[in-house]
Amino acid sequence: MQLDDTQLINDGTVLTLKQVNFALQSQNNHVVLQKLSVNLPDIDTRLTGELDLSASFPMQLQGDWRFTHPVGTWQGQLQVTGDINRLTLQHELKQPFAIQSKAEFSEILATPTIKSVSTWQQQLRWPLTGATPQLQSQQGRLEVNGTLNAYQV
């Protein structure tokens, strides 16, 4: 399926989709997402993957995205693996600086719990341009652990 120049309107807010491509195949309780790509004026995304329709719904998805803005281009890659009980998400921000992230979600249907770590090994700064950054870090690590109601950073 392909949609070109589509507008979604919700309460007067218009979202323009330059192009949407979608290809899905199903066979013997197995679904393959051959392609899902969404192109907005400043955002391009692509996603592929597989889902098994057995009891725990094991899956694996991978994708990439790109956001173009006057302050710079942001680009990343994503991978999701697991099942309905436990999901692992790995993300790599490639531009404008490199950040590697890994998050594990467990007890998804009961009390969702997250364990995540993000690291960077090169200069991170905000804003991206200008002589004096408001935030600057040569390297670092950010961890978030716990449930949605009680987490630690």
C-alpha atoms as a PDB file:
ATOM      1  CA  MET A   1       0.000   0.000   0.000  1.00  0.00           C
ATOM      2  CA  GLN A   2       1.217   3.498  -0.764  1.00  0.00           C
ATOM      3  CA  LEU A   3      -0.343   6.825   0.183  1.00  0.00           C
ATOM      4  CA  ASP A   4       0.933  10.098  -1.257  1.00  0.00           C
ATOM      5  CA  ASP A   5       0.305  13.630   0.025  1.00  0.00           C
ATOM      6  CA  THR A   6      -2.144  12.636   2.764  1.00  0.00           C
ATOM      7  CA  GLN A   7      -3.472  14.884   5.501  1.00  0.00           C
ATOM      8  CA  LEU A   8      -4.670  13.716   8.901  1.00  0.00           C
ATOM      9  CA  ILE A   9      -6.879  16.229  10.690  1.00  0.00           C
ATOM     10  CA  ASN A  10      -7.594  15.977  14.416  1.00  0.00           C
ATOM     11  CA  ASP A  11      -9.371  18.811  16.247  1.00  0.00           C
ATOM     12  CA  GLY A  12      -8.213  21.291  13.627  1.00  0.00           C
ATOM     13  CA  THR A  13      -4.564  20.163  13.755  1.00  0.00           C
ATOM     14  CA  VAL A  14      -3.302  19.061  10.336  1.00  0.00           C
ATOM     15  CA  LEU A  15      -0.526  16.486   9.941  1.00  0.00           C
ATOM     16  CA  THR A  16       0.735  16.202   6.375  1.00  0.00           C
ATOM     17  CA  LEU A  17       2.221  12.891   5.281  1.00  0.00           C
ATOM     18  CA  LYS A  18       4.336  13.203   2.147  1.00  0.00           C
ATOM     19  CA  GLN A  19       4.315   9.439   1.655  1.00  0.00           C
ATOM     20  CA  VAL A  20       3.438   6.253   3.538  1.00  0.00           C
ATOM     21  CA  ASN A  21       4.496   2.796   2.309  1.00  0.00           C
ATOM     22  CA  PHE A  22       3.247  -0.358   3.989  1.00  0.00           C
ATOM     23  CA  ALA A  23       3.864  -4.010   3.080  1.00  0.00           C
ATOM     24  CA  LEU A  24       2.788  -6.900   5.320  1.00  0.00           C
ATOM     25  CA  GLN A  25       2.767 -10.650   4.800  1.00  0.00           C
ATOM     26  CA  SER A  26       1.150 -13.322   6.988  1.00  0.00           C
ATOM     27  CA  GLN A  27       1.612 -17.084   6.937  1.00  0.00           C
ATOM     28  CA  ASN A  28       1.042 -19.810   9.547  1.00  0.00           C
ATOM     29  CA  ASN A  29       0.747 -17.570  12.649  1.00  0.00           C
ATOM     30  CA  HIS A  30       3.734 -15.524  11.516  1.00  0.00           C
ATOM     31  CA  VAL A  31       3.507 -11.886  10.401  1.00  0.00           C
ATOM     32  CA  VAL A  32       6.312 -10.194   8.495  1.00  0.00           C
ATOM     33  CA  LEU A  33       6.381  -6.418   8.286  1.00  0.00           C
ATOM     34  CA  GLN A  34       8.279  -6.084   5.035  1.00  0.00           C
ATOM     35  CA  LYS A  35       8.198  -2.322   5.077  1.00  0.00           C
ATOM     36  CA  LEU A  36       6.630   0.558   6.926  1.00  0.00           C
ATOM     37  CA  SER A  37       7.990   3.930   5.909  1.00  0.00           C
ATOM     38  CA  VAL A  38       6.512   7.290   6.793  1.00  0.00           C
ATOM     39  CA  ASN A  39       7.772  10.513   5.245  1.00  0.00           C
ATOM     40  CA  LEU A  40       6.714  13.791   6.821  1.00  0.00           C
ATOM     41  CA  PRO A  41       8.044  17.182   5.729  1.00  0.00           C
ATOM     42  CA  ASP A  42      11.010  16.975   8.171  1.00  0.00           C
ATOM     43  CA  ILE A  43      10.955  13.316   9.304  1.00  0.00           C
ATOM     44  CA  ASP A  44      11.692  10.058   7.485  1.00  0.00           C
ATOM     45  CA  THR A  45      11.178   6.686   9.210  1.00  0.00           C
ATOM     46  CA  ARG A  46      11.531   3.054   8.106  1.00  0.00           C
ATOM     47  CA  LEU A  47      10.595  -0.086  10.030  1.00  0.00           C
ATOM     48  CA  THR A  48      10.767  -3.817   9.250  1.00  0.00           C
ATOM     49  CA  GLY A  49      10.299  -6.878  11.428  1.00  0.00           C
ATOM     50  CA  GLU A  50       8.544 -10.075  12.345  1.00  0.00           C
ATOM     51  CA  LEU A  51       5.892 -11.122  14.858  1.00  0.00           C
ATOM     52  CA  ASP A  52       4.976 -14.679  15.791  1.00  0.00           C
ATOM     53  CA  LEU A  53       1.321 -15.027  16.821  1.00  0.00           C
ATOM     54  CA  SER A  54       2.054 -17.815  19.329  1.00  0.00           C
ATOM     55  CA  ALA A  55       1.252 -17.503  23.046  1.00  0.00           C
ATOM     56  CA  SER A  56       3.919 -14.952  24.045  1.00  0.00           C
ATOM     57  CA  PHE A  57       4.047 -13.049  20.704  1.00  0.00           C
ATOM     58  CA  PRO A  58       7.835 -13.133  20.121  1.00  0.00           C
ATOM     59  CA  MET A  59       8.959 -10.300  17.876  1.00  0.00           C
ATOM     60  CA  GLN A  60      11.887  -8.505  16.366  1.00  0.00           C
ATOM     61  CA  LEU A  61      11.738  -5.088  14.727  1.00  0.00           C
ATOM     62  CA  GLN A  62      14.401  -2.830  13.323  1.00  0.00           C
ATOM     63  CA  GLY A  63      14.228   0.640  11.933  1.00  0.00           C
ATOM     64  CA  ASP A  64      15.895   3.918  11.288  1.00  0.00           C
ATOM     65  CA  TRP A  65      14.798   7.537  11.342  1.00  0.00           C
ATOM     66  CA  ARG A  66      15.999  10.966  10.324  1.00  0.00           C
ATOM     67  CA  PHE A  67      14.782  14.391  11.493  1.00  0.00           C
ATOM     68  CA  THR A  68      15.936  17.496   9.638  1.00  0.00           C
ATOM     69  CA  HIS A  69      15.626  20.817  11.431  1.00  0.00           C
ATOM     70  CA  PRO A  70      17.247  24.240  10.952  1.00  0.00           C
ATOM     71  CA  VAL A  71      19.465  23.596  14.026  1.00  0.00           C
ATOM     72  CA  GLY A  72      20.745  20.323  12.573  1.00  0.00           C
ATOM     73  CA  THR A  73      20.005  16.800  11.437  1.00  0.00           C
ATOM     74  CA  TRP A  74      19.157  14.073  13.939  1.00  0.00           C
ATOM     75  CA  GLN A  75      19.491  10.443  12.865  1.00  0.00           C
ATOM     76  CA  GLY A  76      19.192   7.098  14.629  1.00  0.00           C
ATOM     77  CA  GLN A  77      18.645   3.359  14.428  1.00  0.00           C
ATOM     78  CA  LEU A  78      16.371   1.194  16.554  1.00  0.00           C
ATOM     79  CA  GLN A  79      16.051  -2.520  17.279  1.00  0.00           C
ATOM     80  CA  VAL A  80      13.321  -4.151  19.382  1.00  0.00           C
ATOM     81  CA  THR A  81      13.387  -7.839  20.368  1.00  0.00           C
ATOM     82  CA  GLY A  82      11.450  -9.923  22.849  1.00  0.00           C
ATOM     83  CA  ASP A  83       7.888 -10.915  23.568  1.00  0.00           C
ATOM     84  CA  ILE A  84       4.830  -9.763  25.482  1.00  0.00           C
ATOM     85  CA  ASN A  85       6.570 -10.500  28.807  1.00  0.00           C
ATOM     86  CA  ARG A  86       9.958  -8.900  28.146  1.00  0.00           C
ATOM     87  CA  LEU A  87      11.140  -6.447  25.488  1.00  0.00           C
ATOM     88  CA  THR A  88      14.631  -5.175  24.786  1.00  0.00           C
ATOM     89  CA  LEU A  89      15.047  -1.909  22.926  1.00  0.00           C
ATOM     90  CA  GLN A  90      18.411  -0.828  21.554  1.00  0.00           C
ATOM     91  CA  HIS A  91      18.809   2.602  20.027  1.00  0.00           C
ATOM     92  CA  GLU A  92      21.790   4.397  18.565  1.00  0.00           C
ATOM     93  CA  LEU A  93      21.639   8.123  17.973  1.00  0.00           C
ATOM     94  CA  LYS A  94      24.168   8.750  15.206  1.00  0.00           C
ATOM     95  CA  GLN A  95      23.735  12.477  14.573  1.00  0.00           C
ATOM     96  CA  PRO A  96      24.293  15.200  15.768  1.00  0.00           C
ATOM     97  CA  PHE A  97      26.283  13.266  18.379  1.00  0.00           C
ATOM     98  CA  ALA A  98      26.520   9.567  19.250  1.00  0.00           C
ATOM     99  CA  ILE A  99      24.482   8.102  22.107  1.00  0.00           C
ATOM    100  CA  GLN A 100      23.972   4.364  22.617  1.00  0.00           C
ATOM    101  CA  SER A 101      20.922   3.287  24.603  1.00  0.00           C
ATOM    102  CA  LYS A 102      19.581  -0.037  25.780  1.00  0.00           C
ATOM    103  CA  ALA A 103      16.329  -0.509  27.676  1.00  0.00           C
ATOM    104  CA  GLU A 104      14.751  -3.679  29.018  1.00  0.00           C
ATOM    105  CA  PHE A 105      11.047  -3.721  29.788  1.00  0.00           C
ATOM    106  CA  SER A 106       9.658  -6.548  31.933  1.00  0.00           C
ATOM    107  CA  GLU A 107       6.359  -7.368  33.666  1.00  0.00           C
ATOM    108  CA  ILE A 108       4.725  -5.537  30.769  1.00  0.00           C
ATOM    109  CA  LEU A 109       1.175  -6.740  31.433  1.00  0.00           C
ATOM    110  CA  ALA A 110       1.370  -6.527  35.234  1.00  0.00           C
ATOM    111  CA  THR A 111       3.623  -3.823  36.693  1.00  0.00           C
ATOM    112  CA  PRO A 112       5.792  -2.558  33.813  1.00  0.00           C
ATOM    113  CA  THR A 113       9.420  -2.233  34.853  1.00  0.00           C
ATOM    114  CA  ILE A 114      12.238  -0.525  32.978  1.00  0.00           C
ATOM    115  CA  LYS A 115      15.983  -0.885  33.229  1.00  0.00           C
ATOM    116  CA  SER A 116      17.784   1.439  30.822  1.00  0.00           C
ATOM    117  CA  VAL A 117      21.270   2.775  30.205  1.00  0.00           C
ATOM    118  CA  SER A 118      22.398   5.451  27.761  1.00  0.00           C
ATOM    119  CA  THR A 119      26.056   6.327  27.212  1.00  0.00           C
ATOM    120  CA  TRP A 120      28.032   8.809  25.151  1.00  0.00           C
ATOM    121  CA  GLN A 121      31.782   8.984  24.543  1.00  0.00           C
ATOM    122  CA  GLN A 122      32.113  12.242  22.637  1.00  0.00           C
ATOM    123  CA  GLN A 123      31.123  15.820  23.248  1.00  0.00           C
ATOM    124  CA  LEU A 124      27.431  16.371  23.736  1.00  0.00           C
ATOM    125  CA  ARG A 125      26.307  19.991  23.693  1.00  0.00           C
ATOM    126  CA  TRP A 126      23.143  22.066  23.654  1.00  0.00           C
ATOM    127  CA  PRO A 127      22.322  24.108  21.766  1.00  0.00           C
ATOM    128  CA  LEU A 128      23.999  22.408  18.826  1.00  0.00           C
ATOM    129  CA  THR A 129      25.247  25.659  17.344  1.00  0.00           C
ATOM    130  CA  GLY A 130      26.534  28.901  18.799  1.00  0.00           C
ATOM    131  CA  ALA A 131      29.639  29.946  20.663  1.00  0.00           C
ATOM    132  CA  THR A 132      28.534  29.176  24.232  1.00  0.00           C
ATOM    133  CA  PRO A 133      26.692  25.922  24.964  1.00  0.00           C
ATOM    134  CA  GLN A 134      24.198  25.868  27.846  1.00  0.00           C
ATOM    135  CA  LEU A 135      24.912  22.153  28.376  1.00  0.00           C
ATOM    136  CA  GLN A 136      28.150  20.358  27.623  1.00  0.00           C
ATOM    137  CA  SER A 137      29.460  16.879  28.448  1.00  0.00           C
ATOM    138  CA  GLN A 138      32.529  15.067  27.116  1.00  0.00           C
ATOM    139  CA  GLN A 139      31.220  11.645  28.124  1.00  0.00           C
ATOM    140  CA  GLY A 140      28.516  10.282  30.350  1.00  0.00           C
ATOM    141  CA  ARG A 141      26.008   7.692  31.414  1.00  0.00           C
ATOM    142  CA  LEU A 142      22.305   7.968  32.216  1.00  0.00           C
ATOM    143  CA  GLU A 143      20.409   5.155  33.927  1.00  0.00           C
ATOM    144  CA  VAL A 144      16.685   4.877  34.564  1.00  0.00           C
ATOM    145  CA  ASN A 145      15.403   1.915  36.608  1.00  0.00           C
ATOM    146  CA  GLY A 146      12.111   0.969  38.215  1.00  0.00           C
ATOM    147  CA  THR A 147       8.390   0.955  37.568  1.00  0.00           C
ATOM    148  CA  LEU A 148       6.387   3.759  36.042  1.00  0.00           C
ATOM    149  CA  ASN A 149       5.212   4.767  39.541  1.00  0.00           C
ATOM    150  CA  ALA A 150       8.585   4.453  41.266  1.00  0.00           C
ATOM    151  CA  TYR A 151      11.708   4.921  39.195  1.00  0.00           C
ATOM    152  CA  GLN A 152      15.247   6.137  39.816  1.00  0.00           C
ATOM    153  CA  VAL A 153      17.418   8.246  37.509  1.00  0.00           C
END
